[in-house]
Amino acid sequence: EVALVQSGPETKRSGESLRISCQTSGYIFSNYWIAWVRQVPGKGLEWMGVVYPDDSHTRYSPAFQGRVTVSADKFMKTAYLQWDSLEASDTAIYFCARRGVRADPDTGRYFQIGLDYWGQGTLVSVSS
Amino acid sequence: DIQMTQSPSSLSASVGDRVTITCRASQSISSYLNWYQQKPGKAPKFVIYAASSLQSGVPSRFSGSGSGTDFTLTISSLQPEDFATYYCQQSYRTPYTFGQGTKLEIK
């Protein structure tokens, strides 16, 4: 059974660094993109970036580029989201999620779909 | 970035009603459109991919349609467990942006 289990809630001060994790099981970790999604309490979902564990290739939203780093350790089957210097505006729930893959029944080719499995979320609280 | 706009932002309906939520992309995204359901305090749940394909385990009362820029999510007969917030997301080009959400409430 596929599972993504995130690290626990964090309380930090502005300027501090932080790394949160997303430990996976039940599938071949290296073969699926892992995305990170932010949700400010009471607000909508924001796509932050993705990492492909097999080669650590990453893509970021311009809104988060330079502010966070996404990474993956394929031996630990774990993805990470990291900040070097937190700001109060980083206070939010952060979700990791796996980008699924399907096979086209007509061609047999694989294509990417949406985020089919999600972690439970990690609440990050940053005080100024 | 591709902007995704959902309407309405909120919707009141009764059990048994048929409801439709609309999602519009700021440019053509072919059929690279996903829908998610989120309940308070929970992670989102994957409902539909490729605009109209039902994710495994999702009840058949959910359906999706559309291509290009205009998409819909329809729930044919609302059940109590369907009251939640729904988000569309494009997966055509990074960043894979979400709509702002539609909150479906009990009337």
mmCIF file of C-alpha atoms in Angstrom:
data_model
loop_
_atom_site.group_PDB
_atom_site.id
_atom_site.type_symbol
_atom_site.label_atom_id
_atom_site.label_comp_id
_atom_site.label_asym_id
_atom_site.label_seq_id
_atom_site.Cartn_x
_atom_site.Cartn_y
_atom_site.Cartn_z
ATOM 1 C CA GLU A 1 0.000 0.000 0.000
ATOM 2 C CA VAL A 2 1.321 3.400 -1.016
ATOM 3 C CA ALA A 3 1.938 5.741 1.923
ATOM 4 C CA LEU A 4 3.535 9.153 2.383
ATOM 5 C CA VAL A 5 4.230 10.050 6.013
ATOM 6 C CA GLN A 6 5.402 13.552 6.823
ATOM 7 C CA SER A 7 7.414 14.815 9.761
ATOM 8 C CA GLY A 8 5.704 16.509 12.693
ATOM 9 C CA PRO A 9 4.702 20.131 13.308
ATOM 10 C CA GLU A 10 7.410 22.750 13.651
ATOM 11 C CA THR A 11 7.545 26.057 15.523
ATOM 12 C CA LYS A 12 10.338 28.371 14.456
ATOM 13 C CA ARG A 13 11.448 31.997 14.550
ATOM 14 C CA SER A 14 12.101 34.227 11.570
ATOM 15 C CA GLY A 15 15.567 33.707 10.167
ATOM 16 C CA GLU A 16 15.891 30.112 11.300
ATOM 17 C CA SER A 17 16.420 27.204 8.938
ATOM 18 C CA LEU A 18 14.198 24.163 8.630
ATOM 19 C CA ARG A 19 13.910 20.902 6.733
ATOM 20 C CA ILE A 20 10.732 18.832 6.745
ATOM 21 C CA SER A 21 10.468 15.325 5.375
ATOM 22 C CA CYS A 22 8.125 13.007 3.525
ATOM 23 C CA GLN A 23 8.894 9.324 3.968
ATOM 24 C CA THR A 24 7.381 7.018 1.383
ATOM 25 C CA SER A 25 6.613 3.317 1.124
ATOM 26 C CA GLY A 26 4.696 0.853 -0.985
ATOM 27 C CA TYR A 27 6.013 1.827 -4.433
ATOM 28 C CA ILE A 28 9.242 2.404 -6.392
ATOM 29 C CA PHE A 29 10.224 5.799 -4.996
ATOM 30 C CA SER A 30 12.742 6.641 -7.734
ATOM 31 C CA ASN A 31 10.198 6.437 -10.539
ATOM 32 C CA TYR A 32 7.631 9.028 -9.436
ATOM 33 C CA TRP A 33 7.825 12.792 -9.085
ATOM 34 C CA ILE A 34 7.146 14.149 -5.592
ATOM 35 C CA ALA A 35 5.464 17.541 -5.327
ATOM 36 C CA TRP A 36 5.212 19.972 -2.446
ATOM 37 C CA VAL A 37 2.036 22.013 -1.958
ATOM 38 C CA ARG A 38 1.463 24.879 0.456
ATOM 39 C CA GLN A 39 -1.791 25.747 2.159
ATOM 40 C CA VAL A 40 -2.055 28.803 4.353
ATOM 41 C CA PRO A 41 -4.758 28.033 6.975
ATOM 42 C CA GLY A 42 -8.164 28.874 5.559
ATOM 43 C CA LYS A 43 -6.764 29.433 2.056
ATOM 44 C CA GLY A 44 -6.246 27.472 -1.133
ATOM 45 C CA LEU A 45 -3.569 25.141 -2.472
ATOM 46 C CA GLU A 46 -0.322 26.447 -3.965
ATOM 47 C CA TRP A 47 2.002 24.262 -6.035
ATOM 48 C CA MET A 48 5.582 24.905 -4.900
ATOM 49 C CA GLY A 49 7.822 22.528 -6.789
ATOM 50 C CA VAL A 50 8.664 18.937 -7.629
ATOM 51 C CA VAL A 51 11.605 16.572 -7.466
ATOM 52 C CA TYR A 52 12.286 13.396 -9.452
ATOM 53 C CA PRO A 53 14.093 11.112 -7.021
ATOM 54 C CA ASP A 54 15.944 9.027 -9.582
ATOM 55 C CA ASP A 55 18.111 11.921 -10.776
ATOM 56 C CA SER A 56 17.113 14.681 -8.310
ATOM 57 C CA HIS A 57 15.830 16.847 -11.149
ATOM 58 C CA THR A 58 13.711 19.683 -9.781
ATOM 59 C CA ARG A 59 11.224 22.273 -11.006
ATOM 60 C CA TYR A 60 9.959 25.208 -8.992
ATOM 61 C CA SER A 61 7.143 27.685 -9.113
ATOM 62 C CA PRO A 62 8.573 31.182 -9.666
ATOM 63 C CA ALA A 63 6.748 32.195 -6.477
ATOM 64 C CA PHE A 64 8.938 29.835 -4.453
ATOM 65 C CA GLN A 65 12.135 29.650 -6.523
ATOM 66 C CA GLY A 66 15.067 30.738 -4.394
ATOM 67 C CA ARG A 67 13.012 30.600 -1.204
ATOM 68 C CA VAL A 68 12.898 26.828 -0.740
ATOM 69 C CA THR A 69 14.800 23.747 -1.849
ATOM 70 C CA VAL A 70 13.178 20.435 -2.690
ATOM 71 C CA SER A 71 15.281 17.303 -2.668
ATOM 72 C CA ALA A 72 15.071 13.541 -2.384
ATOM 73 C CA ASP A 73 17.133 10.681 -1.005
ATOM 74 C CA LYS A 74 16.288 7.643 -3.094
ATOM 75 C CA PHE A 75 18.016 5.294 -0.699
ATOM 76 C CA MET A 76 15.942 6.547 2.241
ATOM 77 C CA LYS A 77 12.851 6.829 -0.017
ATOM 78 C CA THR A 78 12.310 10.247 1.479
ATOM 79 C CA ALA A 79 11.678 13.681 0.007
ATOM 80 C CA TYR A 80 12.540 16.957 1.708
ATOM 81 C CA LEU A 81 11.492 20.594 1.690
ATOM 82 C CA GLN A 82 14.031 23.030 3.105
ATOM 83 C CA TRP A 83 14.270 26.706 4.028
ATOM 84 C CA ASP A 84 17.531 28.502 4.800
ATOM 85 C CA SER A 85 15.848 31.507 6.388
ATOM 86 C CA LEU A 86 12.198 31.330 7.396
ATOM 87 C CA GLU A 87 9.817 34.276 7.362
ATOM 88 C CA ALA A 88 6.541 34.713 9.225
ATOM 89 C CA SER A 89 4.756 34.489 5.860
ATOM 90 C CA ASP A 90 5.965 30.872 5.573
ATOM 91 C CA THR A 91 3.456 29.883 8.261
ATOM 92 C CA ALA A 92 1.315 27.249 6.561
ATOM 93 C CA ILE A 93 0.574 23.560 6.174
ATOM 94 C CA TYR A 94 2.881 21.840 3.707
ATOM 95 C CA PHE A 95 1.831 18.708 1.874
ATOM 96 C CA CYS A 96 3.942 16.298 -0.112
ATOM 97 C CA ALA A 97 2.233 14.302 -2.827
ATOM 98 C CA ARG A 98 3.158 11.744 -5.446
ATOM 99 C CA ARG A 99 2.513 12.469 -9.096
ATOM 100 C CA GLY A 100 0.856 9.388 -10.496
ATOM 101 C CA VAL A 101 1.365 7.614 -13.780
ATOM 102 C CA ARG A 102 -1.086 5.769 -15.999
ATOM 103 C CA ALA A 103 -0.736 3.589 -19.074
ATOM 104 C CA ASP A 104 -2.746 4.533 -22.142
ATOM 105 C CA PRO A 105 -4.830 1.420 -22.915
ATOM 106 C CA ASP A 106 -4.561 2.045 -26.662
ATOM 107 C CA THR A 107 -0.866 2.790 -27.043
ATOM 108 C CA GLY A 108 0.610 1.270 -23.894
ATOM 109 C CA ARG A 109 2.528 4.485 -23.338
ATOM 110 C CA TYR A 110 2.744 5.922 -19.856
ATOM 111 C CA PHE A 111 1.601 9.425 -19.098
ATOM 112 C CA GLN A 112 1.693 11.597 -16.000
ATOM 113 C CA ILE A 113 -1.501 12.343 -14.127
ATOM 114 C CA GLY A 114 -2.250 14.393 -11.037
ATOM 115 C CA LEU A 115 -1.245 13.978 -7.416
ATOM 116 C CA ASP A 116 -2.638 10.600 -6.493
ATOM 117 C CA TYR A 117 -1.236 10.038 -2.994
ATOM 118 C CA TRP A 118 -0.716 12.709 -0.342
ATOM 119 C CA GLY A 119 1.040 13.001 2.975
ATOM 120 C CA GLN A 120 -0.926 14.104 6.015
ATOM 121 C CA GLY A 121 0.604 17.598 5.999
ATOM 122 C CA THR A 122 3.152 19.349 8.205
ATOM 123 C CA LEU A 123 2.193 22.550 10.001
ATOM 124 C CA VAL A 124 5.024 25.062 10.065
ATOM 125 C CA SER A 125 4.540 28.056 12.374
ATOM 126 C CA VAL A 126 6.995 30.925 12.137
ATOM 127 C CA SER A 127 6.969 33.814 14.587
ATOM 128 C CA SER A 128 8.612 37.144 14.003
ATOM 129 C CA ASP B 1 1.990 31.062 -15.102
ATOM 130 C CA ILE B 2 -1.311 29.576 -16.239
ATOM 131 C CA GLN B 3 -4.137 31.009 -14.148
ATOM 132 C CA MET B 4 -6.988 28.717 -13.127
ATOM 133 C CA THR B 5 -10.305 30.303 -12.187
ATOM 134 C CA GLN B 6 -13.117 28.342 -10.576
ATOM 135 C CA SER B 7 -16.751 29.298 -10.285
ATOM 136 C CA PRO B 8 -18.615 29.595 -8.128
ATOM 137 C CA SER B 9 -16.372 30.170 -5.110
ATOM 138 C CA SER B 10 -19.044 28.664 -2.899
ATOM 139 C CA LEU B 11 -22.191 26.699 -3.499
ATOM 140 C CA SER B 12 -25.055 25.569 -1.278
ATOM 141 C CA ALA B 13 -26.893 22.416 -2.246
ATOM 142 C CA SER B 14 -28.956 19.608 -0.779
ATOM 143 C CA VAL B 15 -28.419 15.870 -0.622
ATOM 144 C CA GLY B 16 -29.568 14.384 -3.910
ATOM 145 C CA ASP B 17 -28.939 17.549 -5.945
ATOM 146 C CA ARG B 18 -26.917 17.599 -9.137
ATOM 147 C CA VAL B 19 -24.136 20.174 -8.967
ATOM 148 C CA THR B 20 -21.599 21.477 -11.455
ATOM 149 C CA ILE B 21 -18.379 23.352 -10.747
ATOM 150 C CA THR B 22 -16.577 25.178 -13.526
ATOM 151 C CA CYS B 23 -12.843 25.709 -14.003
ATOM 152 C CA ARG B 24 -11.355 27.985 -16.662
ATOM 153 C CA ALA B 25 -7.699 28.134 -17.700
ATOM 154 C CA SER B 26 -6.039 31.334 -18.883
ATOM 155 C CA GLN B 27 -4.722 29.466 -21.948
ATOM 156 C CA SER B 28 -5.341 26.122 -23.560
ATOM 157 C CA ILE B 29 -4.217 23.173 -21.459
ATOM 158 C CA SER B 30 -5.594 20.421 -23.709
ATOM 159 C CA SER B 31 -7.002 17.834 -21.272
ATOM 160 C CA TYR B 32 -4.324 18.236 -18.601
ATOM 161 C CA LEU B 33 -6.827 18.995 -15.871
ATOM 162 C CA ASN B 34 -7.206 17.368 -12.463
ATOM 163 C CA TRP B 35 -9.801 17.702 -9.707
ATOM 164 C CA TYR B 36 -9.321 17.237 -5.967
ATOM 165 C CA GLN B 37 -11.639 17.101 -2.989
ATOM 166 C CA GLN B 38 -10.524 18.442 0.396
ATOM 167 C CA LYS B 39 -12.305 18.155 3.718
ATOM 168 C CA PRO B 40 -11.392 20.314 6.729
ATOM 169 C CA GLY B 41 -8.181 19.237 8.422
ATOM 170 C CA LYS B 42 -7.419 16.620 5.781
ATOM 171 C CA ALA B 43 -5.127 16.270 2.816
ATOM 172 C CA PRO B 44 -6.702 16.666 -0.609
ATOM 173 C CA LYS B 45 -8.055 13.563 -2.306
ATOM 174 C CA PHE B 46 -7.502 12.914 -6.004
ATOM 175 C CA VAL B 47 -10.814 12.659 -7.861
ATOM 176 C CA ILE B 48 -10.383 13.097 -11.616
ATOM 177 C CA TYR B 49 -7.417 13.256 -14.022
ATOM 178 C CA ALA B 50 -7.075 14.025 -17.704
ATOM 179 C CA ALA B 51 -10.259 16.104 -17.426
ATOM 180 C CA SER B 52 -12.644 13.160 -17.448
ATOM 181 C CA SER B 53 -10.976 10.015 -16.069
ATOM 182 C CA LEU B 54 -12.162 8.884 -12.669
ATOM 183 C CA GLN B 55 -9.460 8.001 -10.169
ATOM 184 C CA SER B 56 -9.712 4.460 -8.851
ATOM 185 C CA GLY B 57 -12.139 4.148 -5.945
ATOM 186 C CA VAL B 58 -14.012 7.378 -6.644
ATOM 187 C CA PRO B 59 -17.795 6.937 -6.916
ATOM 188 C CA SER B 60 -19.299 7.071 -10.392
ATOM 189 C CA ARG B 61 -21.562 9.987 -9.411
ATOM 190 C CA PHE B 62 -18.478 12.154 -10.025
ATOM 191 C CA SER B 63 -17.702 13.069 -13.613
ATOM 192 C CA GLY B 64 -15.547 15.577 -15.438
ATOM 193 C CA SER B 65 -15.587 17.077 -18.883
ATOM 194 C CA GLY B 66 -13.960 19.709 -21.028
ATOM 195 C CA SER B 67 -10.806 20.447 -22.969
ATOM 196 C CA GLY B 68 -8.849 23.492 -23.996
ATOM 197 C CA THR B 69 -9.748 26.187 -21.500
ATOM 198 C CA ASP B 70 -13.135 25.227 -20.051
ATOM 199 C CA PHE B 71 -13.803 22.315 -17.727
ATOM 200 C CA THR B 72 -16.534 21.082 -15.417
ATOM 201 C CA LEU B 73 -16.832 18.759 -12.456
ATOM 202 C CA THR B 74 -20.309 17.325 -11.952
ATOM 203 C CA ILE B 75 -21.680 15.392 -9.016
ATOM 204 C CA SER B 76 -24.874 13.713 -10.206
ATOM 205 C CA SER B 77 -26.550 13.109 -6.837
ATOM 206 C CA LEU B 78 -24.923 14.725 -3.823
ATOM 207 C CA GLN B 79 -24.226 12.529 -0.841
ATOM 208 C CA PRO B 80 -23.472 13.799 2.674
ATOM 209 C CA GLU B 81 -19.795 12.877 2.318
ATOM 210 C CA ASP B 82 -19.431 15.041 -0.796
ATOM 211 C CA PHE B 83 -19.667 18.336 1.079
ATOM 212 C CA ALA B 84 -16.109 19.644 0.864
ATOM 213 C CA THR B 85 -13.919 22.081 -1.057
ATOM 214 C CA TYR B 86 -13.015 21.175 -4.628
ATOM 215 C CA TYR B 87 -9.923 22.341 -6.486
ATOM 216 C CA CYS B 88 -8.976 22.077 -10.128
ATOM 217 C CA GLN B 89 -5.315 21.918 -11.172
ATOM 218 C CA GLN B 90 -3.625 22.112 -14.545
ATOM 219 C CA SER B 91 -0.741 19.751 -15.255
ATOM 220 C CA TYR B 92 0.054 21.090 -18.712
ATOM 221 C CA ARG B 93 2.979 23.334 -17.813
ATOM 222 C CA THR B 94 4.878 24.059 -14.609
ATOM 223 C CA PRO B 95 4.057 25.587 -12.240
ATOM 224 C CA TYR B 96 1.078 23.252 -12.076
ATOM 225 C CA THR B 97 -1.325 25.815 -10.698
ATOM 226 C CA PHE B 98 -4.529 25.226 -8.751
ATOM 227 C CA GLY B 99 -7.816 27.042 -8.911
ATOM 228 C CA GLN B 100 -8.854 29.007 -5.848
ATOM 229 C CA GLY B 101 -11.313 26.340 -4.740
ATOM 230 C CA THR B 102 -15.099 25.902 -4.589
ATOM 231 C CA LYS B 103 -16.645 25.263 -1.192
ATOM 232 C CA LEU B 104 -19.671 23.008 -1.449
ATOM 233 C CA GLU B 105 -21.912 23.457 1.572
ATOM 234 C CA ILE B 106 -25.113 21.871 2.785
ATOM 235 C CA LYS B 107 -28.225 23.947 2.187
#
